[in-house]
C-alpha cells in the first residue's frame, strides 16, 4: 500500500529524518498519513480548535445562542462579581486543599504499609482499589445514604446512647464539603496508592540497607530518604489529583446537588448550569475558560519541571 | 520487620518476617484492617440495604444485615421503578449504556491502536507535535470543549442520540489510549518492523500481521480502561443526550435516586446503585492485575 522504498533508510537511526530528505514529501507514506487523520483532527480540530472557540466566545455577549458581538471582559467582571461563582471557587479551594493533602498522605501511607512485606497484600490492595472502578455517581449515592441523618451514622451513634451526637454533613452548610471529601477520598485514594506503591517498588534495596547500616529508623528513612527520592512520583500524583479536583462534578451532583444552598457548589456545575440550563452562554464560556486557566497554572510549572530541557521521543 | 527491604517491581522478596505477632506487625495489620473497613463498608451497606424491606430499614440501622432477605428491591430497581410516567426501572438505561459502550470501545481502540502504531513506525514531520497536543488535551477541562462539541454534533445531525455520544467518547478516549498503544509499540524492536518492510509488507500488512497479534495484552488493558471509563461517565451523558429515554445508566440512576417526588425507597435506590456499579466491579474483579496496569499506564507517562 505504502509506495515507499525504504531499503536505503535503515542505516539512519532516525527513519523519519532520512525519509524527509527525499522528494515528494507530502505523498510519501500516504496510507500512514490517512490513518493519522483522526489523531490530527482530534488534537488540532477538537482540543485546540474547540478550546480557542470557547475562549473567543467568552468575550462576547452570547446569551441563548453564540453570537460574535464582542464586549471585552464584561463576562469575566460579571463572573467575578457573582456570589455563586465566588462561593464555588472558595468551595473548590477548600475541598481541593484537603483532598490533595489527604489523598497524598493516605495514599502514600497505605502504599508504605503494603510495602512492608505483609501477608495478603493482594487482598488489601484489591479492597483499597475497588472504589476506583466505581463511578462518582455510585460513590456519591452510597455515601449520601451512609451519611443520611435519619438512618445512617448519626442515627446509629445516637441509638448507641450518645443522644446528642450530631453528624449530618450533607445538610449542614458548614461541613458539607467534608461529607463530600469522605466520599472523594474513598473513591480516589486507591489510584494514588497504586502509583505510590509502584514508586516504592522502584527504590533500590541498597538504600534500605545503607539506612540500616547507618542506624536510621524506619520512619526517618521514609521521611528523609524515600519521600525525597520519590519526588517525581509525588509530583505526578499531585498533578493527577489536582486535574481531577478541578473537574469535580458528578460526585457533588449525586451527593448534594450543590446544596444546602450554595454550600457545595463547584465551578463545573456553574459552567453546566449556565451553558445548558440557564442559557447564558457567555457566562458559561467565561467560567469554563477560568477552569482552563486554573489547570494551566498547575500544569505549566509541572510540564516545565518534568520535560523542561529534555525532549521526549 | 525492621530490616524489611522492599524491592523490585515484582513484589516483596526475601525471607518472610519471623515473628508474626510482634508489636509492629499487630499495629501494621490493625491499621490495614481498619482501613479496609472504611473501604468495604459502603459495599456492605449497599448490599444489605438492597436486600431489606422498607419497614426494616426504618427501624434498623444501615450496617445490620437483613432479618428477612427480599429480592423485591432488585426487581423493582431493574424493571419496575417509575421515573415520571415511565415505569421501566433502570433496564432501559442499562441497554442504552451497552449500546453506547460497545461501539465506543471498539471504535476508540481501533483508532488509537492505529494511531499509536503510526506514531512509532511511520513518523512524519510533525507527527510528534500532534501527539504532544493530544497529551496536553487530556488535561484540558472538558467543560471548555462541550459547547463547540454540541454544535459539531448538531451539524452532523447526531446531537442527542446515542451515536453522538459514541463519537464523543471516541474523541475523549483518544489521548490516553493513544499513549497506551504508542508506549507499547515503542517497546517493539524496530528490526521486526524493518524486516517486515524488506519482505514487502505495507502499512496495513505490518499492522494486522505483526503488531496486532503482539499487542493483544495491551488491547485487554485498553478494553478494561474504556469499559469502566465509559460506563461510569455522567457528564457527557447529561450534556449530549437530549431525550430521557436515551440516558445512559448513570444519569438514569441519579435521576431515580435524587428525584424529589414520591416516597424515598432506600432499598430500591441501593439496588439501583449496585446494579449500575456492577459492570465496572465485575470488570475490576475479573481483570485483577491488568486493571492496575491500565490505571498505571494512564497515570505514569512513558
Tab-separated table of N, CA and C in Angstrom, chain A residues 125-281:
chain	number	residue	atom	x	y	z
A	125	UNK	N	-4.857	-4.708	48.665
A	125	UNK	CA	-4.809	-3.816	47.513
A	125	UNK	C	-6.128	-3.850	46.748
A	126	UNK	N	-6.647	-5.053	46.595
A	126	UNK	CA	-7.923	-5.182	45.890
A	126	UNK	C	-9.026	-4.400	46.604
A	127	UNK	N	-9.025	-4.499	47.944
A	127	UNK	CA	-10.061	-3.815	48.723
A	127	UNK	C	-9.925	-2.293	48.610
A	128	UNK	N	-8.697	-1.808	48.679
A	128	UNK	CA	-8.491	-0.359	48.675
A	128	UNK	C	-8.743	0.234	47.290
A	129	UNK	N	-8.498	-0.568	46.264
A	129	UNK	CA	-8.609	-0.022	44.906
A	129	UNK	C	-10.003	-0.142	44.293
A	130	UNK	N	-10.838	-1.067	44.824
A	130	UNK	CA	-12.085	-1.310	44.086
A	130	UNK	C	-12.983	-0.078	43.926
A	131	UNK	N	-13.006	0.852	44.947
A	131	UNK	CA	-13.878	2.003	44.726
A	131	UNK	C	-13.505	2.810	43.488
A	132	UNK	N	-12.253	2.720	43.102
A	132	UNK	CA	-11.818	3.487	41.938
A	132	UNK	C	-12.499	3.005	40.664
A	133	UNK	N	-12.946	1.752	40.667
A	133	UNK	CA	-13.644	1.247	39.489
A	133	UNK	C	-15.071	1.773	39.413
A	134	UNK	N	-15.572	2.274	40.540
A	134	UNK	CA	-16.963	2.736	40.567
A	134	UNK	C	-17.065	4.195	40.120
A	135	UNK	N	-18.239	4.557	39.623
A	135	UNK	CA	-18.405	5.926	39.149
A	135	UNK	C	-18.620	6.866	40.325
A	136	UNK	N	-18.420	8.159	40.061
A	136	UNK	CA	-18.666	9.165	41.089
A	136	UNK	C	-20.138	9.192	41.485
A	137	UNK	N	-21.003	8.863	40.543
A	137	UNK	CA	-22.431	8.851	40.858
A	137	UNK	C	-22.711	7.772	41.903
A	138	UNK	N	-22.211	6.570	41.646
A	138	UNK	CA	-22.406	5.487	42.608
A	138	UNK	C	-21.783	5.868	43.953
A	139	UNK	N	-20.548	6.393	43.909
A	139	UNK	CA	-19.871	6.808	45.137
A	139	UNK	C	-20.708	7.820	45.910
A	140	UNK	N	-21.150	8.843	45.205
A	140	UNK	CA	-21.917	9.903	45.861
A	140	UNK	C	-23.196	9.367	46.487
A	141	UNK	N	-23.871	8.475	45.763
A	141	UNK	CA	-25.155	7.982	46.266
A	141	UNK	C	-24.978	7.075	47.472
A	142	UNK	N	-23.951	6.248	47.465
A	142	UNK	CA	-23.721	5.370	48.620
A	142	UNK	C	-23.426	6.207	49.849
A	143	UNK	N	-22.549	7.185	49.708
A	143	UNK	CA	-22.183	7.981	50.880
A	143	UNK	C	-23.319	8.885	51.316
A	144	UNK	N	-24.139	9.284	50.368
A	144	UNK	CA	-25.333	10.036	50.732
A	144	UNK	C	-26.201	9.192	51.667
A	145	UNK	N	-26.262	7.925	51.368
A	145	UNK	CA	-27.078	7.014	52.182
A	145	UNK	C	-26.429	6.742	53.538
A	146	UNK	N	-25.121	6.512	53.555
A	146	UNK	CA	-24.442	6.241	54.827
A	146	UNK	C	-24.492	7.467	55.736
A	147	UNK	N	-24.407	8.644	55.147
A	147	UNK	CA	-24.408	9.872	55.943
A	147	UNK	C	-25.822	10.391	56.215
A	148	UNK	N	-26.808	9.642	55.746
A	148	UNK	CA	-28.200	10.029	55.984
A	148	UNK	C	-28.458	10.196	57.485
A	149	UNK	N	-28.933	11.394	57.896
A	149	UNK	CA	-29.066	11.642	59.337
A	149	UNK	C	-30.094	10.744	60.017
A	150	UNK	N	-31.130	10.354	59.274
A	150	UNK	CA	-32.215	9.590	59.873
A	150	UNK	C	-31.872	8.118	60.080
A	151	UNK	N	-31.024	7.575	59.176
A	151	UNK	CA	-30.766	6.140	59.233
A	151	UNK	C	-29.293	5.791	59.329
A	152	UNK	N	-28.442	6.731	58.949
A	152	UNK	CA	-27.023	6.416	58.817
A	152	UNK	C	-26.228	6.578	60.098
A	153	UNK	N	-24.994	7.031	59.936
A	153	UNK	CA	-24.044	7.086	61.052
A	153	UNK	C	-24.606	7.846	62.246
A	154	UNK	N	-25.171	9.026	62.000
A	154	UNK	CA	-25.692	9.831	63.113
A	154	UNK	C	-26.719	9.046	63.922
A	155	UNK	N	-27.642	8.422	63.222
A	155	UNK	CA	-28.699	7.661	63.875
A	155	UNK	C	-28.124	6.518	64.702
A	156	UNK	N	-27.137	5.841	64.145
A	156	UNK	CA	-26.593	4.677	64.836
A	156	UNK	C	-25.859	5.079	66.109
A	157	UNK	N	-25.024	6.123	66.002
A	157	UNK	CA	-24.303	6.569	67.190
A	157	UNK	C	-25.300	7.038	68.255
A	158	UNK	N	-26.330	7.728	67.815
A	158	UNK	CA	-27.344	8.192	68.772
A	158	UNK	C	-28.043	7.029	69.453
A	159	UNK	N	-28.363	6.013	68.667
A	159	UNK	CA	-29.098	4.891	69.253
A	159	UNK	C	-28.207	4.048	70.154
A	160	UNK	N	-26.887	4.267	70.071
A	160	UNK	CA	-25.983	3.559	70.980
A	160	UNK	C	-25.932	4.232	72.349
A	161	UNK	N	-26.602	5.378	72.481
A	161	UNK	CA	-26.648	6.028	73.781
A	161	UNK	C	-26.176	7.471	73.762
A	162	UNK	N	-25.353	7.822	72.801
A	162	UNK	CA	-24.839	9.196	72.713
A	162	UNK	C	-25.875	10.038	71.964
A	163	UNK	N	-26.923	10.434	72.687
A	163	UNK	CA	-28.079	11.030	72.006
A	163	UNK	C	-27.820	12.420	71.441
A	164	UNK	N	-26.797	13.111	71.965
A	164	UNK	CA	-26.575	14.466	71.466
A	164	UNK	C	-25.631	14.483	70.256
A	165	UNK	N	-25.232	13.287	69.815
A	165	UNK	CA	-24.271	13.213	68.704
A	165	UNK	C	-24.853	13.828	67.435
A	166	UNK	N	-24.103	14.724	66.844
A	166	UNK	CA	-24.545	15.374	65.617
A	166	UNK	C	-23.524	15.153	64.519
A	167	UNK	N	-23.915	14.445	63.480
A	167	UNK	CA	-23.031	14.346	62.319
A	167	UNK	C	-23.895	14.221	61.077
A	168	UNK	N	-24.229	15.368	60.535
A	168	UNK	CA	-25.114	15.400	59.377
A	168	UNK	C	-24.495	16.295	58.320
A	169	UNK	N	-23.344	15.895	57.786
A	169	UNK	CA	-22.598	16.807	56.911
A	169	UNK	C	-23.386	17.246	55.677
A	170	UNK	N	-24.201	16.360	55.121
A	170	UNK	CA	-24.801	16.713	53.838
A	170	UNK	C	-25.915	17.748	53.962
A	171	UNK	N	-26.389	17.979	55.195
A	171	UNK	CA	-27.417	19.015	55.354
A	171	UNK	C	-26.916	20.198	56.166
A	172	UNK	N	-25.647	20.190	56.501
A	172	UNK	CA	-25.087	21.273	57.294
A	172	UNK	C	-24.085	22.051	56.437
A	173	UNK	N	-24.442	23.287	56.051
A	173	UNK	CA	-23.587	24.035	55.135
A	173	UNK	C	-22.149	24.202	55.627
A	174	UNK	N	-21.953	24.179	56.944
A	174	UNK	CA	-20.598	24.396	57.455
A	174	UNK	C	-19.663	23.226	57.181
A	175	UNK	N	-20.217	22.026	57.136
A	175	UNK	CA	-19.325	20.870	56.993
A	175	UNK	C	-19.649	20.012	55.771
A	176	UNK	N	-20.506	20.539	54.882
A	176	UNK	CA	-20.916	19.709	53.744
A	176	UNK	C	-19.723	19.282	52.894
A	177	UNK	N	-18.726	20.174	52.796
A	177	UNK	CA	-17.570	19.829	51.956
A	177	UNK	C	-16.814	18.626	52.512
A	178	UNK	N	-16.838	18.477	53.837
A	178	UNK	CA	-16.141	17.338	54.418
A	178	UNK	C	-16.897	16.045	54.171
A	179	UNK	N	-18.209	16.157	54.088
A	179	UNK	CA	-19.017	15.000	53.728
A	179	UNK	C	-18.649	14.503	52.337
A	180	UNK	N	-18.451	15.457	51.422
A	180	UNK	CA	-18.068	15.085	50.057
A	180	UNK	C	-16.638	14.564	50.043
A	181	UNK	N	-15.825	15.165	50.895
A	181	UNK	CA	-14.422	14.753	50.993
A	181	UNK	C	-14.303	13.272	51.374
A	182	UNK	N	-15.124	12.855	52.350
A	182	UNK	CA	-15.074	11.457	52.795
A	182	UNK	C	-15.298	10.523	51.601
A	183	UNK	N	-16.275	10.899	50.775
A	183	UNK	CA	-16.587	10.070	49.613
A	183	UNK	C	-15.486	10.156	48.565
A	184	UNK	N	-14.983	11.370	48.346
A	184	UNK	CA	-13.939	11.557	47.343
A	184	UNK	C	-12.676	10.776	47.674
A	185	UNK	N	-12.306	10.813	48.951
A	185	UNK	CA	-11.107	10.096	49.402
A	185	UNK	C	-11.312	8.591	49.217
A	186	UNK	N	-12.514	8.160	49.560
A	186	UNK	CA	-12.850	6.737	49.434
A	186	UNK	C	-12.657	6.266	47.997
A	187	UNK	N	-13.098	7.092	47.060
A	187	UNK	CA	-13.038	6.674	45.659
A	187	UNK	C	-11.623	6.788	45.096
A	188	UNK	N	-10.902	7.858	45.481
A	188	UNK	CA	-9.684	8.187	44.753
A	188	UNK	C	-8.359	7.712	45.320
A	189	UNK	N	-8.315	7.348	46.614
A	189	UNK	CA	-7.003	7.032	47.195
A	189	UNK	C	-6.394	5.772	46.608
A	190	UNK	N	-7.226	4.829	46.170
A	190	UNK	CA	-6.703	3.578	45.633
A	190	UNK	C	-5.734	3.810	44.483
A	191	UNK	N	-6.112	4.710	43.602
A	191	UNK	CA	-5.264	5.022	42.449
A	191	UNK	C	-3.909	5.548	42.900
A	192	UNK	N	-3.948	6.525	43.820
A	192	UNK	CA	-2.698	7.137	44.277
A	192	UNK	C	-1.854	6.100	45.018
A	193	UNK	N	-2.531	5.248	45.803
A	193	UNK	CA	-1.795	4.203	46.487
A	193	UNK	C	-1.047	3.313	45.487
A	194	UNK	N	-1.712	2.961	44.393
A	194	UNK	CA	-1.082	2.107	43.390
A	194	UNK	C	0.131	2.781	42.760
A	195	UNK	N	-0.024	4.068	42.462
A	195	UNK	CA	1.094	4.790	41.856
A	195	UNK	C	2.260	4.872	42.841
A	196	UNK	N	1.934	5.165	44.103
A	196	UNK	CA	2.966	5.274	45.140
A	196	UNK	C	3.656	3.927	45.355
A	197	UNK	N	2.842	2.872	45.328
A	197	UNK	CA	3.401	1.540	45.546
A	197	UNK	C	4.393	1.201	44.434
A	198	UNK	N	4.024	1.551	43.205
A	198	UNK	CA	4.942	1.332	42.086
A	198	UNK	C	6.226	2.121	42.304
A	199	UNK	N	6.075	3.338	42.828
A	199	UNK	CA	7.245	4.160	43.101
A	199	UNK	C	8.130	3.544	44.175
A	200	UNK	N	7.485	3.046	45.233
A	200	UNK	CA	8.247	2.435	46.326
A	200	UNK	C	8.994	1.194	45.854
A	201	UNK	N	8.337	0.429	44.986
A	201	UNK	CA	8.968	-0.792	44.484
A	201	UNK	C	10.149	-0.476	43.580
A	202	UNK	N	10.161	0.755	43.083
A	202	UNK	CA	11.258	1.147	42.203
A	202	UNK	C	12.494	1.600	42.961
A	203	UNK	N	12.370	1.671	44.287
A	203	UNK	CA	13.516	2.149	45.070
A	203	UNK	C	14.464	1.005	45.387
A	204	UNK	N	15.704	1.280	45.178
A	204	UNK	CA	16.733	0.242	45.293
A	204	UNK	C	16.825	-0.309	46.721
A	205	UNK	N	16.977	-1.608	46.793
A	205	UNK	CA	17.174	-2.295	48.065
A	205	UNK	C	18.331	-1.718	48.878
A	206	UNK	N	19.366	-1.338	48.142
A	206	UNK	CA	20.587	-0.880	48.816
A	206	UNK	C	20.352	0.366	49.659
A	207	UNK	N	19.393	1.167	49.249
A	207	UNK	CA	19.075	2.371	50.021
A	207	UNK	C	18.666	1.969	51.428
A	208	UNK	N	17.780	0.934	51.471
A	208	UNK	CA	17.312	0.470	52.780
A	208	UNK	C	18.453	-0.112	53.593
A	209	UNK	N	19.303	-0.870	52.922
A	209	UNK	CA	20.430	-1.478	53.624
A	209	UNK	C	21.352	-0.395	54.170
A	210	UNK	N	21.654	0.594	53.354
A	210	UNK	CA	22.542	1.678	53.772
A	210	UNK	C	21.959	2.403	54.984
A	211	UNK	N	20.629	2.663	54.912
A	211	UNK	CA	19.972	3.361	56.016
A	211	UNK	C	20.076	2.526	57.289
A	212	UNK	N	19.927	1.201	57.118
A	212	UNK	CA	20.001	0.294	58.268
A	212	UNK	C	21.395	0.326	58.898
A	213	UNK	N	22.373	0.263	58.014
A	213	UNK	CA	23.760	0.282	58.484
A	213	UNK	C	24.036	1.566	59.264
A	214	UNK	N	23.512	2.652	58.758
A	214	UNK	CA	23.725	3.941	59.427
A	214	UNK	C	22.857	4.106	60.664
A	215	UNK	N	22.033	3.135	60.935
A	215	UNK	CA	21.210	3.182	62.137
A	215	UNK	C	20.063	4.163	62.063
A	216	UNK	N	19.580	4.408	60.853
A	216	UNK	CA	18.447	5.321	60.721
A	216	UNK	C	17.153	4.527	60.862
A	217	UNK	N	16.227	5.013	61.665
A	217	UNK	CA	14.975	4.305	61.912
A	217	UNK	C	14.101	4.249	60.668
A	218	UNK	N	13.117	3.328	60.710
A	218	UNK	CA	12.272	3.142	59.539
A	218	UNK	C	11.539	4.420	59.160
A	219	UNK	N	10.897	5.033	60.166
A	219	UNK	CA	10.100	6.225	59.901
A	219	UNK	C	10.967	7.335	59.320
A	220	UNK	N	12.130	7.488	59.924
A	220	UNK	CA	13.042	8.534	59.483
A	220	UNK	C	13.542	8.256	58.063
A	221	UNK	N	13.773	6.986	57.770
A	221	UNK	CA	14.206	6.634	56.420
A	221	UNK	C	13.153	7.049	55.405
A	222	UNK	N	11.878	6.772	55.748
A	222	UNK	CA	10.798	7.174	54.838
A	222	UNK	C	10.799	8.683	54.639
A	223	UNK	N	10.815	9.404	55.779
A	223	UNK	CA	10.650	10.858	55.695
A	223	UNK	C	11.850	11.539	55.048
A	224	UNK	N	13.045	11.068	55.411
A	224	UNK	CA	14.235	11.808	54.976
A	224	UNK	C	14.814	11.298	53.664
A	225	UNK	N	14.624	10.012	53.393
A	225	UNK	CA	15.292	9.460	52.212
A	225	UNK	C	14.291	9.065	51.127
A	226	UNK	N	13.313	8.238	51.509
A	226	UNK	CA	12.422	7.666	50.495
A	226	UNK	C	11.548	8.736	49.853
A	227	UNK	N	10.906	9.558	50.672
A	227	UNK	CA	9.994	10.556	50.105
A	227	UNK	C	10.729	11.548	49.202
A	228	UNK	N	11.872	12.099	49.638
A	228	UNK	CA	12.593	12.962	48.689
A	228	UNK	C	12.978	12.236	47.405
A	229	UNK	N	13.297	10.943	47.510
A	229	UNK	CA	13.649	10.202	46.297
A	229	UNK	C	12.458	10.023	45.372
A	230	UNK	N	11.272	9.994	45.985
A	230	UNK	CA	10.070	9.747	45.180
A	230	UNK	C	9.426	11.033	44.661
A	231	UNK	N	10.182	12.090	44.647
A	231	UNK	CA	9.621	13.374	44.234
A	231	UNK	C	8.853	13.313	42.912
A	232	UNK	N	9.416	12.683	41.867
A	232	UNK	CA	8.664	12.647	40.604
A	232	UNK	C	7.307	11.960	40.754
A	233	UNK	N	7.289	10.884	41.551
A	233	UNK	CA	6.023	10.164	41.751
A	233	UNK	C	5.020	11.070	42.461
A	234	UNK	N	5.507	11.802	43.463
A	234	UNK	CA	4.622	12.708	44.183
A	234	UNK	C	4.084	13.796	43.259
A	235	UNK	N	4.967	14.305	42.406
A	235	UNK	CA	4.531	15.388	41.521
A	235	UNK	C	3.484	14.874	40.536
A	236	UNK	N	3.743	13.666	39.987
A	236	UNK	CA	2.753	13.083	39.074
A	236	UNK	C	1.410	12.905	39.777
A	237	UNK	N	1.450	12.375	41.001
A	237	UNK	CA	0.207	12.174	41.746
A	237	UNK	C	-0.491	13.499	41.979
A	238	UNK	N	0.301	14.491	42.344
A	238	UNK	CA	-0.243	15.818	42.621
A	238	UNK	C	-0.988	16.360	41.405
A	239	UNK	N	-0.360	16.232	40.249
A	239	UNK	CA	-0.979	16.747	39.024
A	239	UNK	C	-2.270	15.986	38.731
A	240	UNK	N	-2.210	14.643	38.886
A	240	UNK	CA	-3.399	13.831	38.627
A	240	UNK	C	-4.548	14.216	39.554
A	241	UNK	N	-4.231	14.364	40.847
A	241	UNK	CA	-5.280	14.687	41.808
A	241	UNK	C	-5.840	16.075	41.497
A	242	UNK	N	-4.930	17.019	41.262
A	242	UNK	CA	-5.365	18.392	41.019
A	242	UNK	C	-6.252	18.482	39.780
A	243	UNK	N	-5.842	17.794	38.704
A	243	UNK	CA	-6.646	17.833	37.479
A	243	UNK	C	-8.032	17.241	37.745
A	244	UNK	N	-8.082	16.209	38.586
A	244	UNK	CA	-9.363	15.596	38.928
A	244	UNK	C	-10.231	16.520	39.769
A	245	UNK	N	-9.587	17.224	40.710
A	245	UNK	CA	-10.344	18.090	41.618
A	245	UNK	C	-11.040	19.214	40.842
A	246	UNK	N	-10.312	19.817	39.918
A	246	UNK	CA	-10.881	20.948	39.187
A	246	UNK	C	-12.115	20.520	38.401
A	247	UNK	N	-12.088	19.265	37.941
A	247	UNK	CA	-13.225	18.791	37.143
A	247	UNK	C	-14.367	18.270	38.007
A	248	UNK	N	-14.206	18.258	39.331
A	248	UNK	CA	-15.189	17.582	40.183
A	248	UNK	C	-16.611	18.063	39.865
A	249	UNK	N	-17.450	17.099	39.563
A	249	UNK	CA	-18.802	17.435	39.121
A	249	UNK	C	-19.798	16.368	39.559
A	250	UNK	N	-19.662	15.189	38.994
A	250	UNK	CA	-20.663	14.128	39.238
A	250	UNK	C	-20.810	13.796	40.716
A	251	UNK	N	-19.668	13.778	41.424
A	251	UNK	CA	-19.707	13.410	42.836
A	251	UNK	C	-20.637	14.345	43.606
A	252	UNK	N	-20.468	15.636	43.377
A	252	UNK	CA	-21.271	16.624	44.088
A	252	UNK	C	-22.720	16.570	43.615
A	253	UNK	N	-22.906	16.415	42.309
A	253	UNK	CA	-24.269	16.321	41.783
A	253	UNK	C	-25.012	15.181	42.468
A	254	UNK	N	-24.345	14.030	42.589
A	254	UNK	CA	-25.007	12.873	43.174
A	254	UNK	C	-25.221	13.047	44.669
A	255	UNK	N	-24.220	13.607	45.348
A	255	UNK	CA	-24.299	13.620	46.808
A	255	UNK	C	-25.177	14.739	47.352
A	256	UNK	N	-25.018	15.946	46.828
A	256	UNK	CA	-25.737	17.078	47.419
A	256	UNK	C	-26.431	17.965	46.391
A	257	UNK	N	-26.169	17.771	45.107
A	257	UNK	CA	-26.655	18.671	44.048
A	257	UNK	C	-26.210	20.114	44.296
A	258	UNK	N	-25.115	20.304	44.998
A	258	UNK	CA	-24.591	21.650	45.213
A	258	UNK	C	-25.088	22.317	46.483
A	259	UNK	N	-26.016	21.684	47.167
A	259	UNK	CA	-26.596	22.275	48.357
A	259	UNK	C	-25.911	21.852	49.631
A	260	UNK	N	-26.411	22.166	50.798
A	260	UNK	CA	-27.570	23.053	51.003
A	260	UNK	C	-27.235	24.493	50.624
A	261	UNK	N	-28.172	25.140	49.990
A	261	UNK	CA	-27.903	26.489	49.492
A	261	UNK	C	-26.826	26.434	48.427
A	262	UNK	N	-25.777	27.212	48.648
A	262	UNK	CA	-24.654	27.210	47.711
A	262	UNK	C	-23.453	26.497	48.319
A	263	UNK	N	-23.681	25.824	49.455
A	263	UNK	CA	-22.557	25.377	50.273
A	263	UNK	C	-21.640	24.365	49.600
A	264	UNK	N	-22.111	23.649	48.589
A	264	UNK	CA	-21.196	22.716	47.934
A	264	UNK	C	-21.188	22.918	46.417
A	265	UNK	N	-21.471	24.140	45.986
A	265	UNK	CA	-21.386	24.449	44.552
A	265	UNK	C	-19.942	24.331	44.079
A	266	UNK	N	-19.781	23.904	42.834
A	266	UNK	CA	-18.436	23.783	42.269
A	266	UNK	C	-18.405	24.477	40.900
A	267	UNK	N	-17.237	24.941	40.463
A	267	UNK	CA	-17.146	25.639	39.180
A	267	UNK	C	-17.744	24.847	38.015
A	268	UNK	N	-17.491	23.533	37.973
A	268	UNK	CA	-18.001	22.743	36.857
A	268	UNK	C	-19.530	22.769	36.807
A	269	UNK	N	-20.172	22.887	37.965
A	269	UNK	CA	-21.635	22.945	37.996
A	269	UNK	C	-22.106	24.292	37.479
A	270	UNK	N	-21.358	25.326	37.840
A	270	UNK	CA	-21.675	26.669	37.353
A	270	UNK	C	-21.650	26.685	35.824
A	271	UNK	N	-20.581	26.108	35.269
A	271	UNK	CA	-20.443	26.058	33.814
A	271	UNK	C	-21.636	25.332	33.204
A	272	UNK	N	-21.939	24.166	33.731
A	272	UNK	CA	-23.019	23.371	33.159
A	272	UNK	C	-24.344	24.135	33.217
A	273	UNK	N	-24.627	24.699	34.381
A	273	UNK	CA	-25.912	25.372	34.543
A	273	UNK	C	-26.059	26.571	33.612
A	274	UNK	N	-24.981	27.328	33.439
A	274	UNK	CA	-25.105	28.490	32.556
A	274	UNK	C	-25.109	28.103	31.092
A	275	UNK	N	-24.393	27.053	30.739
A	275	UNK	CA	-24.338	26.657	29.331
A	275	UNK	C	-25.590	25.917	28.888
A	276	UNK	N	-26.063	25.024	29.720
A	276	UNK	CA	-27.138	24.141	29.273
A	276	UNK	C	-28.435	24.320	30.046
A	277	UNK	N	-28.368	25.037	31.159
A	277	UNK	CA	-29.580	25.236	31.926
A	277	UNK	C	-30.056	26.667	31.828
A	278	UNK	N	-29.186	27.592	32.171
A	278	UNK	CA	-29.577	28.992	32.232
A	278	UNK	C	-29.598	29.702	30.894
A	279	UNK	N	-29.061	29.047	29.861
A	279	UNK	CA	-28.972	29.668	28.542
A	279	UNK	C	-28.303	31.035	28.608
A	280	UNK	N	-27.241	31.110	29.385
A	280	UNK	CA	-26.437	32.324	29.413
A	280	UNK	C	-25.035	31.899	29.003
A	281	UNK	N	-24.896	31.693	27.690
A	281	UNK	CA	-23.688	31.041	27.196
A	281	UNK	C	-22.413	31.791	27.550
